[in-house]
Coordinates of C-alpha atoms in Angstrom, one line a residue:
M64 CA -48.5 -53.8 -42.4
R65 CA -47.4 -56.7 -44.3
L66 CA -48.2 -55.4 -48.3
R67 CA -51.5 -58.0 -48.8
A68 CA -52.6 -55.2 -46.6
L69 CA -51.7 -53.3 -49.3
L70 CA -54.5 -54.6 -51.4
D71 CA -57.2 -53.9 -49.5
S72 CA -57.4 -50.3 -49.8
D73 CA -59.3 -49.2 -52.4
A74 CA -58.7 -45.5 -52.5
L75 CA -54.3 -46.2 -52.6
G76 CA -55.6 -47.9 -56.6
L77 CA -52.3 -50.5 -56.2
R78 CA -53.1 -53.9 -58.7
L79 CA -50.7 -56.1 -58.0
L80 CA -49.1 -57.2 -61.2
G81 CA -46.6 -60.7 -59.8
G82 CA -45.4 -61.5 -56.5
E83 CA -48.7 -62.8 -55.1
D84 CA -47.5 -65.4 -53.0
E85 CA -44.7 -62.7 -51.3
L86 CA -47.3 -60.8 -49.3
D87 CA -46.8 -61.4 -45.7
R88 CA -43.4 -60.0 -46.4
T89 CA -43.4 -56.4 -43.4
V90 CA -43.3 -53.1 -44.8
R91 CA -40.4 -50.8 -42.5
G92 CA -40.8 -48.4 -44.6
V93 CA -41.7 -46.0 -48.0
M94 CA -39.0 -44.9 -50.4
T95 CA -39.7 -42.0 -53.8
T96 CA -37.3 -43.1 -56.8
D97 CA -36.7 -41.9 -59.7
L98 CA -32.8 -43.0 -59.6
R99 CA -31.1 -45.6 -61.5
D100 CA -29.2 -46.9 -58.2
P101 CA -31.0 -46.1 -54.4
S102 CA -29.0 -48.1 -54.0
R103 CA -27.3 -45.7 -51.1
Y104 CA -30.9 -44.4 -49.3
L105 CA -32.2 -48.3 -48.6
S106 CA -32.3 -50.2 -45.7
G107 CA -34.6 -53.4 -46.1
G108 CA -38.4 -53.2 -46.4
E109 CA -39.1 -50.5 -47.5
L110 CA -42.0 -50.2 -50.0
V111 CA -41.2 -48.7 -53.3
L112 CA -42.7 -45.6 -54.9
T113 CA -41.2 -45.3 -58.7
G114 CA -42.8 -43.1 -62.0
L115 CA -40.4 -45.5 -64.2
A116 CA -38.2 -42.1 -65.2
W117 CA -34.9 -44.7 -65.2
H118 CA -36.1 -46.6 -67.5
R119 CA -35.2 -47.4 -71.0
D120 CA -35.5 -51.0 -71.9
A121 CA -35.4 -54.2 -70.6
T122 CA -31.6 -54.8 -69.6
D123 CA -32.2 -50.8 -67.3
S124 CA -36.0 -53.4 -65.9
E125 CA -32.7 -56.3 -65.1
R126 CA -30.7 -54.1 -63.7
F127 CA -32.9 -51.6 -61.3
V128 CA -34.4 -54.4 -60.0
R129 CA -31.4 -56.3 -59.5
I130 CA -30.5 -53.8 -56.9
L131 CA -33.8 -53.4 -54.9
V132 CA -33.6 -57.4 -54.3
Q133 CA -30.4 -57.4 -53.2
A134 CA -31.1 -54.0 -50.7
G135 CA -34.0 -55.9 -49.1
V136 CA -36.8 -54.5 -50.4
A137 CA -40.3 -55.3 -50.0
A138 CA -41.9 -54.7 -53.1
L139 CA -42.0 -52.6 -56.0
A140 CA -44.5 -50.0 -57.4
A141 CA -44.3 -48.2 -60.2
G142 CA -46.7 -45.2 -61.4
E143 CA -48.9 -45.5 -64.5
A144 CA -48.9 -41.7 -65.5
E145 CA -45.8 -41.4 -67.4
L146 CA -45.1 -44.6 -69.7
G147 CA -49.3 -46.0 -69.3
A148 CA -49.1 -49.7 -68.8
V149 CA -46.3 -50.9 -66.2
P150 CA -43.7 -52.0 -69.7
D151 CA -43.6 -56.2 -69.5
D152 CA -40.3 -56.6 -69.5
L153 CA -40.1 -54.9 -65.7
V154 CA -43.1 -57.1 -65.0
L155 CA -41.3 -59.8 -66.7
A156 CA -37.5 -59.0 -63.6
C157 CA -39.6 -58.5 -60.5
A158 CA -41.2 -62.3 -61.4
R159 CA -37.5 -63.9 -61.7
H160 CA -36.2 -62.4 -59.0
R161 CA -39.2 -62.4 -56.2
L162 CA -39.6 -58.9 -55.8
P163 CA -43.6 -58.9 -55.5
L164 CA -45.0 -55.6 -58.1
F165 CA -47.8 -53.3 -57.5
A166 CA -48.6 -50.3 -60.9
V167 CA -50.4 -47.8 -59.3
H168 CA -53.3 -46.2 -61.4
E169 CA -52.2 -43.0 -63.0
S170 CA -55.4 -40.4 -60.6
V171 CA -53.5 -41.9 -57.3
A172 CA -50.8 -39.8 -55.5
F173 CA -47.3 -41.6 -54.8
A174 CA -47.6 -38.9 -51.5
T175 CA -51.7 -41.0 -50.6
I176 CA -49.8 -44.1 -50.6
T177 CA -46.4 -43.2 -48.4
E178 CA -48.8 -41.1 -46.5
H179 CA -50.6 -44.9 -46.0
V180 CA -47.4 -46.5 -45.2
V181 CA -46.3 -44.1 -42.7
R182 CA -49.4 -44.0 -41.1
Q183 CA -49.5 -47.2 -40.5
V184 CA -46.3 -48.5 -40.0
S185 CA -45.9 -46.5 -37.0
G186 CA -49.3 -47.1 -35.3
E187 CA -47.9 -51.1 -35.3
R188 CA -44.8 -49.4 -34.7
A189 CA -45.9 -47.5 -31.3
G190 CA -48.7 -50.8 -30.3
D191 CA -45.8 -53.0 -30.2
L192 CA -43.0 -49.9 -28.2
A193 CA -46.4 -49.9 -26.1
A194 CA -46.1 -53.1 -24.9
V195 CA -42.3 -52.6 -24.3
V196 CA -42.1 -49.3 -22.3
D197 CA -45.2 -50.8 -20.8
R198 CA -42.7 -54.0 -18.7
H199 CA -40.0 -51.4 -18.9
R200 CA -42.0 -49.7 -16.5
R201 CA -43.0 -52.9 -15.0
M202 CA -39.7 -53.6 -13.6
M203 CA -38.4 -50.6 -13.0
T204 CA -40.6 -50.3 -9.9
A205 CA -40.2 -53.0 -9.0
G206 CA -36.9 -52.6 -8.4
P207 CA -33.6 -50.9 -9.2
A208 CA -33.2 -49.4 -13.5
G209 CA -32.3 -51.6 -16.2
G210 CA -29.9 -48.9 -17.6
G211 CA -31.7 -46.0 -17.3
P212 CA -33.3 -43.2 -19.9
D213 CA -30.3 -44.6 -22.0
V214 CA -33.0 -48.0 -22.0
V215 CA -35.6 -46.1 -23.0
L216 CA -34.2 -43.3 -26.1
D217 CA -32.9 -47.3 -27.5
L218 CA -36.0 -48.4 -27.3
L219 CA -37.2 -45.6 -29.1
G220 CA -34.5 -45.9 -32.1
T221 CA -35.1 -49.3 -32.6
D222 CA -39.1 -49.4 -33.0
L223 CA -39.8 -46.0 -34.3
D224 CA -36.7 -44.9 -36.2
L225 CA -36.7 -41.9 -33.8
R226 CA -33.7 -39.9 -32.7
A227 CA -34.6 -38.8 -28.7
W228 CA -31.4 -36.8 -26.1
V229 CA -32.5 -36.6 -22.4
L230 CA -31.7 -32.9 -21.3
S231 CA -31.7 -30.9 -18.5
P232 CA -32.6 -28.0 -17.6
T233 CA -29.9 -26.1 -18.6
G234 CA -29.4 -28.3 -21.5
R235 CA -26.1 -30.6 -20.9
L236 CA -26.6 -34.5 -22.4
I237 CA -28.1 -36.8 -19.9
A238 CA -28.5 -39.5 -22.0
G239 CA -28.7 -39.5 -26.0
S240 CA -29.4 -41.7 -29.0
K241 CA -26.0 -44.3 -29.9
A242 CA -26.7 -44.6 -33.0
A243 CA -24.7 -44.1 -35.1
G244 CA -24.5 -40.3 -36.1
A245 CA -27.2 -39.3 -33.1
E246 CA -24.8 -36.4 -31.7
L247 CA -26.7 -33.5 -30.9
P248 CA -25.0 -30.0 -33.0
A249 CA -23.0 -28.5 -30.9
G250 CA -25.1 -25.3 -28.7
A251 CA -27.9 -27.1 -29.1
G252 CA -28.9 -28.6 -25.4
A253 CA -28.6 -25.6 -24.1
R254 CA -30.8 -23.6 -27.1
L255 CA -33.4 -26.8 -27.2
A256 CA -33.1 -26.0 -23.3
A257 CA -34.3 -22.2 -23.0
E258 CA -37.3 -23.2 -26.2
H259 CA -38.7 -25.6 -23.4
L260 CA -37.5 -23.1 -20.1
A261 CA -39.1 -20.4 -22.4
A262 CA -42.3 -22.5 -23.2
G263 CA -43.0 -23.7 -19.4
R264 CA -42.7 -20.7 -18.0
T265 CA -45.7 -18.6 -20.1
G266 CA -48.2 -21.8 -20.1
R267 CA -47.9 -23.6 -23.2
R268 CA -48.7 -27.0 -24.2
G269 CA -45.8 -29.2 -24.4
P270 CA -44.6 -31.3 -27.2
H271 CA -43.1 -27.1 -27.7
R272 CA -41.4 -27.2 -31.6
L273 CA -38.0 -26.2 -32.8
V274 CA -35.5 -26.1 -36.0
L275 CA -32.1 -25.6 -35.5
G276 CA -30.0 -25.6 -39.0
H277 CA -32.5 -28.5 -41.0
A278 CA -34.1 -30.4 -37.9
T279 CA -36.2 -30.0 -36.4
Y280 CA -37.1 -31.0 -32.6
S281 CA -40.3 -31.5 -30.7
L282 CA -39.7 -31.1 -27.0
F283 CA -41.9 -33.1 -24.3
P284 CA -40.7 -32.0 -20.2
I285 CA -39.8 -34.7 -17.5
R286 CA -41.9 -34.4 -14.2
S287 CA -40.8 -36.1 -11.6
G288 CA -43.2 -37.8 -9.4
G289 CA -42.1 -35.6 -6.5
R290 CA -38.0 -33.9 -4.3
S291 CA -39.3 -35.8 -1.3
P292 CA -42.9 -38.3 -0.4
Q293 CA -44.2 -35.2 1.0
A294 CA -44.0 -32.2 -2.5
P295 CA -46.5 -31.9 -4.5
R296 CA -47.1 -32.9 -8.0
D297 CA -46.1 -31.0 -10.5
D298 CA -49.0 -30.5 -11.5
L299 CA -50.5 -29.0 -8.4
R300 CA -47.5 -26.8 -7.9
D301 CA -46.3 -23.4 -8.9
V302 CA -44.5 -23.5 -12.1
R303 CA -41.7 -21.7 -10.5
E304 CA -40.9 -23.9 -8.6
T305 CA -40.5 -26.5 -11.3
V306 CA -39.2 -25.4 -14.7
L307 CA -35.6 -24.9 -13.1
S308 CA -35.3 -28.5 -12.1
N309 CA -37.1 -30.7 -14.5
W310 CA -35.3 -33.0 -17.9
L311 CA -36.9 -32.8 -21.3
L312 CA -36.9 -35.1 -23.5
A313 CA -35.6 -34.0 -27.1
V314 CA -36.6 -35.2 -30.4
E315 CA -36.0 -35.2 -33.5
A316 CA -39.2 -34.7 -34.9
D317 CA -42.1 -32.5 -36.3
A318 CA -44.6 -34.0 -33.3
G319 CA -46.5 -31.6 -34.7
D320 CA -49.0 -34.5 -36.5
W321 CA -48.4 -36.7 -35.1
P322 CA -51.8 -38.8 -34.1
E323 CA -53.0 -38.8 -30.3
E324 CA -52.2 -42.5 -30.1
R325 CA -48.3 -42.3 -30.3
L326 CA -48.1 -37.8 -28.4
D327 CA -49.6 -40.6 -25.8
L328 CA -46.3 -43.2 -25.8
L329 CA -44.3 -40.1 -25.8
Q330 CA -45.9 -38.6 -22.4
G331 CA -45.9 -42.4 -21.3
V332 CA -41.8 -42.2 -22.0
T333 CA -40.8 -39.7 -19.8
Q334 CA -43.2 -40.5 -17.5
L335 CA -40.6 -43.7 -17.6
I336 CA -37.7 -41.3 -17.4
A337 CA -39.1 -39.9 -14.7
V338 CA -38.1 -42.3 -12.5
E339 CA -34.3 -41.7 -13.0
P340 CA -33.9 -38.2 -10.8
D341 CA -36.6 -39.4 -9.0
R342 CA -34.0 -42.1 -7.5
R343 CA -31.5 -40.0 -8.1
E344 CA -33.2 -37.1 -5.8
T345 CA -33.5 -40.6 -2.8
A346 CA -29.4 -40.8 -3.3
R347 CA -29.2 -36.5 -3.1
A348 CA -30.8 -36.9 0.0
V349 CA -27.7 -37.5 2.2
R350 CA -25.3 -35.1 0.4
R351 CA -28.5 -32.9 1.6
R352 CA -28.3 -33.5 5.2
L353 CA -24.3 -34.0 5.3
A354 CA -23.9 -30.8 4.1
Q355 CA -27.2 -28.7 6.1
E356 CA -25.2 -30.4 9.7
V357 CA -22.2 -28.5 8.0
L358 CA -23.9 -25.1 7.1
E359 CA -25.9 -24.8 11.1
L360 CA -22.5 -25.3 12.4
V361 CA -20.1 -23.3 11.1
Q362 CA -24.1 -20.3 11.3
A363 CA -24.0 -21.6 15.2
G364 CA -20.3 -20.3 15.6
A365 CA -19.1 -23.8 16.4
A366 CA -15.6 -25.0 17.2
P367 CA -13.8 -25.1 14.8
A368 CA -13.0 -29.2 16.3
E369 CA -16.6 -30.4 16.3
I370 CA -16.5 -28.0 12.2
A371 CA -14.2 -30.4 11.4
A372 CA -15.3 -33.9 12.8
R373 CA -18.1 -33.4 10.4
L374 CA -16.3 -32.4 6.9
R375 CA -14.3 -35.6 7.8
V376 CA -17.3 -37.3 7.7
A377 CA -18.2 -35.9 4.5
A378 CA -14.8 -35.5 3.0
P379 CA -15.0 -39.7 1.9
V380 CA -19.4 -39.5 0.3
L381 CA -18.5 -36.5 -2.4
L382 CA -15.0 -37.5 -3.3
P383 CA -14.8 -41.6 -2.5
G384 CA -11.5 -43.5 -2.3
L385 CA -9.8 -39.7 -2.0
G386 CA -10.1 -38.8 1.4
A387 CA -10.9 -35.6 3.8
A388 CA -10.8 -32.2 1.2
P389 CA -7.7 -30.9 1.6
H390 CA -9.9 -27.1 0.3
W391 CA -13.1 -26.5 0.5
Q392 CA -15.0 -23.7 -1.3
V393 CA -18.9 -22.3 -0.9
V394 CA -21.1 -20.7 -3.3
V395 CA -23.8 -19.6 -2.0
A396 CA -27.5 -19.0 -4.7
R397 CA -31.0 -16.5 -4.5
A398 CA -34.0 -17.5 -6.8
E399 CA -36.9 -14.3 -6.3
W400 CA -39.3 -13.3 -8.9
E401 CA -40.8 -10.6 -8.9
D402 CA -44.5 -11.0 -7.4
M403 CA -43.0 -12.0 -4.3
P404 CA -43.9 -9.3 -1.3
G405 CA -41.0 -7.0 -1.4
G406 CA -39.1 -8.4 -5.2
P407 CA -36.5 -8.6 -6.0
A408 CA -34.4 -6.0 -4.3
D409 CA -36.0 -6.3 -1.6
A410 CA -37.1 -9.4 -0.6
P411 CA -38.2 -10.8 3.2
A412 CA -36.9 -13.9 4.4
E413 CA -39.2 -16.8 4.0
G414 CA -39.5 -19.5 7.0
A415 CA -37.7 -22.2 7.6
D416 CA -39.5 -24.1 4.9
G417 CA -38.0 -22.0 2.0
H418 CA -41.8 -20.5 1.4
R419 CA -42.8 -17.2 1.1
A420 CA -45.4 -16.2 2.1
G421 CA -46.5 -16.1 -2.4
G422 CA -46.5 -20.2 -1.7
I423 CA -43.1 -20.3 -3.6
A424 CA -40.8 -22.3 -2.0
S425 CA -37.8 -20.4 -3.8
G426 CA -35.0 -21.9 -1.4
P427 CA -35.5 -25.7 -2.7
V428 CA -35.9 -23.9 -6.1
A429 CA -32.6 -22.5 -5.4
Q430 CA -30.8 -25.7 -4.0
S431 CA -31.7 -28.7 -6.6
L432 CA -30.4 -25.2 -9.7
L433 CA -27.5 -24.8 -7.7
E434 CA -26.9 -28.7 -8.5
E435 CA -27.1 -28.7 -12.2
I436 CA -24.8 -25.7 -12.3
L437 CA -22.4 -26.6 -10.2
V438 CA -21.3 -29.7 -13.0
D439 CA -19.5 -29.4 -15.4
P440 CA -21.0 -28.7 -18.5
L441 CA -19.6 -31.7 -20.9
A442 CA -20.5 -34.4 -18.7
T443 CA -23.0 -36.7 -19.2
G444 CA -25.4 -38.5 -17.0
S445 CA -26.5 -37.6 -13.8
E446 CA -24.2 -39.1 -11.9
P447 CA -22.0 -36.1 -12.1
A448 CA -23.9 -34.4 -9.7
D449 CA -23.2 -36.7 -6.9
R450 CA -20.1 -34.4 -5.2
I451 CA -21.9 -32.2 -4.3
A452 CA -23.6 -31.3 -1.2
V453 CA -26.0 -27.8 -1.7
A454 CA -28.5 -27.5 1.7
H455 CA -30.7 -24.2 1.2
T456 CA -32.2 -21.6 4.3
G457 CA -34.6 -19.5 3.9
D458 CA -34.5 -18.6 0.0
E459 CA -31.1 -19.5 -0.7
A460 CA -28.7 -22.2 -0.9
V461 CA -26.0 -23.1 -0.2
A462 CA -22.7 -26.1 -1.4
L463 CA -19.8 -27.0 0.0
V464 CA -17.8 -28.0 -2.9
P465 CA -15.0 -30.1 -2.0
L466 CA -11.7 -29.1 -3.7
P467 CA -9.3 -32.1 -4.2
A468 CA -6.6 -30.4 -5.7
V469 CA -5.9 -26.4 -5.4
S470 CA -3.3 -25.2 -7.8
T471 CA -2.2 -21.9 -8.5
E472 CA -1.8 -19.5 -11.3
H473 CA 1.3 -17.7 -12.5
D474 CA -0.3 -14.5 -11.3
G475 CA -0.6 -15.8 -7.8
S476 CA -5.0 -16.7 -7.2
E477 CA -5.4 -20.1 -6.8
T478 CA -8.0 -22.1 -9.3
G479 CA -11.4 -23.6 -8.9
V480 CA -14.9 -21.8 -9.0
L481 CA -15.0 -19.2 -10.8
A482 CA -18.1 -17.0 -10.9
D483 CA -17.6 -16.3 -14.7
A484 CA -17.1 -20.2 -15.2
L485 CA -19.8 -21.0 -13.6
L486 CA -23.2 -19.0 -16.1
A487 CA -21.1 -19.7 -19.5
S488 CA -23.1 -21.8 -20.7
V489 CA -26.4 -21.7 -19.3
R490 CA -26.6 -17.8 -18.9
D491 CA -29.3 -18.6 -22.1
P492 CA -30.7 -20.8 -20.6
L493 CA -31.6 -19.9 -17.4
T494 CA -32.2 -16.4 -18.7
A495 CA -35.5 -18.1 -21.1
G496 CA -36.8 -20.6 -17.4
L497 CA -36.2 -17.5 -15.3
N498 CA -38.7 -14.6 -18.3
D499 CA -39.2 -11.8 -17.1
D500 CA -40.1 -11.8 -13.9
G501 CA -37.2 -14.3 -12.1
R502 CA -33.5 -13.7 -11.3
V503 CA -30.5 -16.0 -10.3
T504 CA -28.0 -14.5 -8.2
L505 CA -24.6 -17.0 -7.1
G506 CA -21.7 -15.9 -5.8
V507 CA -18.1 -17.8 -4.9
S508 CA -16.5 -17.7 -2.4
A509 CA -12.1 -18.5 -2.2
A510 CA -11.2 -21.8 -1.6
V511 CA -10.8 -22.3 2.5
H512 CA -7.9 -25.0 3.7
S513 CA -9.7 -25.5 7.2
A514 CA -12.8 -25.7 9.2
E515 CA -11.1 -22.5 10.9
G516 CA -12.1 -20.6 7.2
L517 CA -15.6 -22.3 6.3
R518 CA -17.2 -19.1 8.4
G519 CA -15.7 -16.7 7.1
A520 CA -15.9 -18.2 3.0
L521 CA -20.1 -18.3 4.0
E522 CA -20.2 -14.5 4.4
E523 CA -17.4 -14.1 1.0
A524 CA -19.8 -16.1 -0.4
R525 CA -23.0 -14.4 0.8
H526 CA -21.1 -11.2 -0.1
A527 CA -20.4 -11.7 -3.2
R528 CA -23.9 -12.6 -4.1
R529 CA -24.9 -9.0 -3.3
V530 CA -22.6 -7.8 -5.0
A531 CA -24.5 -10.0 -8.4
A532 CA -27.9 -9.0 -7.1
A533 CA -26.5 -5.1 -7.4
R534 CA -26.2 -5.8 -11.0
P535 CA -28.4 -5.5 -14.1
G536 CA -29.9 -9.1 -15.8
R537 CA -31.2 -12.0 -14.8
V538 CA -28.5 -14.6 -13.6
C539 CA -25.5 -12.8 -12.6
A540 CA -22.3 -14.2 -10.6
A541 CA -19.8 -12.7 -8.8
G542 CA -16.7 -14.1 -6.8
H543 CA -13.7 -13.4 -3.7
Q544 CA -12.2 -12.1 -6.3
E545 CA -14.4 -9.1 -7.2
L546 CA -14.3 -8.0 -3.5
A547 CA -11.1 -6.9 -3.7
S548 CA -11.8 -4.1 -5.7
H549 CA -13.9 -0.2 -6.0
V550 CA -16.1 -2.7 -7.8
L551 CA -17.7 -3.9 -4.1
L552 CA -18.1 -0.3 -3.8
L553 CA -20.2 0.8 -6.6
P554 CA -23.7 -1.0 -6.4
F555 CA -23.6 0.6 -2.5
V556 CA -24.0 3.9 -3.4
P557 CA -27.5 5.3 -3.7
D558 CA -29.5 6.1 -6.6
D559 CA -29.6 9.8 -5.5
V560 CA -25.9 10.3 -5.0
R561 CA -24.6 8.1 -8.4
R562 CA -26.7 9.6 -9.9
A563 CA -25.6 13.2 -8.3
F564 CA -21.7 12.6 -8.5
T565 CA -22.0 11.3 -12.4
A566 CA -24.1 14.4 -13.4
R567 CA -21.2 16.4 -11.8
L568 CA -19.0 15.3 -14.1
L569 CA -20.0 14.7 -17.1
D570 CA -23.2 16.0 -17.6
P571 CA -21.6 19.7 -19.1
L572 CA -18.7 17.3 -20.7
R573 CA -22.2 15.5 -22.9
D574 CA -23.7 18.6 -23.2
Y575 CA -20.5 20.3 -25.4
D576 CA -20.9 16.8 -27.2
R577 CA -23.9 17.0 -28.4
R578 CA -23.6 20.9 -29.2
H579 CA -21.0 20.5 -30.8
R580 CA -20.5 17.2 -32.5
A581 CA -17.3 16.4 -30.6
E582 CA -15.8 13.5 -28.5
L583 CA -15.3 14.3 -25.2
I584 CA -16.8 11.7 -23.8
P585 CA -15.1 8.6 -26.4
T586 CA -12.0 10.6 -25.8
L587 CA -12.4 11.0 -21.9
E588 CA -12.8 7.4 -20.8
A589 CA -10.0 5.9 -23.4
F590 CA -7.1 8.7 -22.0
L591 CA -8.3 6.9 -18.4
D592 CA -8.0 3.1 -20.0
C593 CA -4.8 4.1 -21.1
D594 CA -3.4 5.2 -17.7
G595 CA -3.2 8.5 -19.1
S596 CA -0.2 8.2 -21.6
W597 CA -0.3 10.7 -24.0
T598 CA 1.5 8.4 -26.6
R599 CA -0.7 5.3 -27.1
C600 CA -4.9 7.4 -26.8
A601 CA -3.8 9.1 -29.7
A602 CA -2.7 6.2 -31.9
R603 CA -5.8 4.7 -30.0
L604 CA -7.5 7.4 -31.2
H605 CA -6.5 7.6 -33.8
L606 CA -5.1 11.5 -33.6
H607 CA -1.8 13.5 -32.7
V608 CA -1.0 13.9 -29.6
N609 CA -1.7 17.8 -30.3
T610 CA -5.6 17.0 -31.2
L611 CA -6.0 15.5 -27.6
R612 CA -4.0 17.8 -25.2
Y613 CA -6.3 20.7 -27.2
R614 CA -10.1 17.5 -26.3
V615 CA -7.8 16.5 -23.1
G616 CA -7.6 20.5 -22.4
R617 CA -11.3 21.7 -22.9
I618 CA -12.6 18.7 -20.9
E619 CA -10.7 20.2 -18.1
Q620 CA -11.7 23.9 -17.9
L621 CA -15.2 22.7 -18.4
T622 CA -15.4 20.1 -15.5
G623 CA -13.1 22.7 -13.1
R624 CA -10.5 19.2 -13.0
D625 CA -6.9 17.7 -13.4
L626 CA -6.4 15.0 -15.0
S627 CA -2.6 15.6 -14.8
R628 CA -4.6 14.7 -10.5
L629 CA -4.5 10.9 -9.7
E630 CA -7.7 11.7 -7.3
D631 CA -9.5 14.0 -10.1
K632 CA -8.0 10.6 -12.6
L633 CA -10.6 8.0 -10.0
D634 CA -13.5 11.1 -9.8
F635 CA -13.5 11.0 -13.8
F636 CA -12.9 7.1 -14.0
L637 CA -15.8 6.3 -10.8
A638 CA -18.2 8.4 -13.0
L639 CA -17.6 6.9 -16.1
R640 CA -18.8 3.5 -14.2
M641 CA -20.7 4.3 -12.4
S642 CA -22.9 6.3 -15.9

């Protein structure tokens, strides 16, 4: 806005005391200060409001005005509430340095002027940015993206002074403001994504707001136009089909008091950014088709030579420049909701298109989610997902993960995709998005070095996913390492057998602990955890060995078991695990 526009509003109570020839200066912001030297807080173009608490004599005026001029401020407005009339020496100093000077009537609050200036400046900037955004939209729809989301975020920063970031549904950084100090704090991406997903599941309209530390963030959903030309628009689909796959725009500002014009502008920005994931979907189609072809060959029991030939075609696409992948892993994921026929625990098979009778396409949901989960959480941008091939069949998604090299740890285990590591950074956001009615379960196979091993790897990953599904929690994973352990058996023990077995062994100990305020159950756990070592167990429990022997003897007396026998130790161990 121009300085002269400040004189058009009687409500501002401004009188021009000097600088009439400078009224065409542009005001880019407003700052209130009574500091003797506010230069560190000035960036140029501000209307500076002051109550004159810094003023003592003419030398103070000269120094203060010189500082403002060197900082490039647009004008100075001095309040009359503290000293009455604006001092003559300040008027003269402003005239010498050609700095426009206004007097603010004592009845007018600085906050009134600040609100007016901010509203006018924001409106004008929004209008300018809207024109730029519209021009950029035409450029992007007419041809290749002119820089993608980064260009749009630069527009927000330069024209609206807004720091903003584009995040994946799990909180991974896709694009961000490049201004100095504009990095998101550690862990903020996951927190923002969790709030966004939770709000989306409960039906709250955006933008959603969240305070982290000393900053307020406003979250705008980025709704892509569709996963394929035949896919329905997001507003016509069940929210559960899109909430776990849509990006979001996080803006460091409180949008609660924004005018409708600015909110509409940000909605337009999200539509512009949505071009990028739509374009990525087109690129992913090739990798998905390769994965689908390999999966169909493996499930159909095709000859290893035929599968190997298909893998040789897929490897250069997934690992450009590295040739054929020496090793592969298989990851299986499933997304399910409780109001589906049969629910998560006993879900009926879907049709070939991945839809259930309830209308929710869970196969594609698991597919897009797995494509995101398999990306390194520290990787930025959308390109890292370009080396992942995920197919979906029925209600599950299956990923073929190429490994350029597989190293062996000291214990002989091979490195690669690890089940726990997959969920470490995404568990909280996904749990929020699944709300109280959804689950995501994953299973990970061991690495295989040839086409002959893919069928076994697929079954191994599916079996590991069933182990994960038997665990509590909204987001669970299991790896191939767990399939060689006793924990594989526990989830499949029928509930009535589990209850009877644990009650027979542990109820007498629980009753005794309750009646005598003893600690037989904790003693039993510690004894087994110390592999039956009397000295180590006594040290852990801070007991004398004789006291420990007394407690173990009481356990054996109450249960009729002998803790020196391997069979009885194993029974107690399993009972504690199942309880």
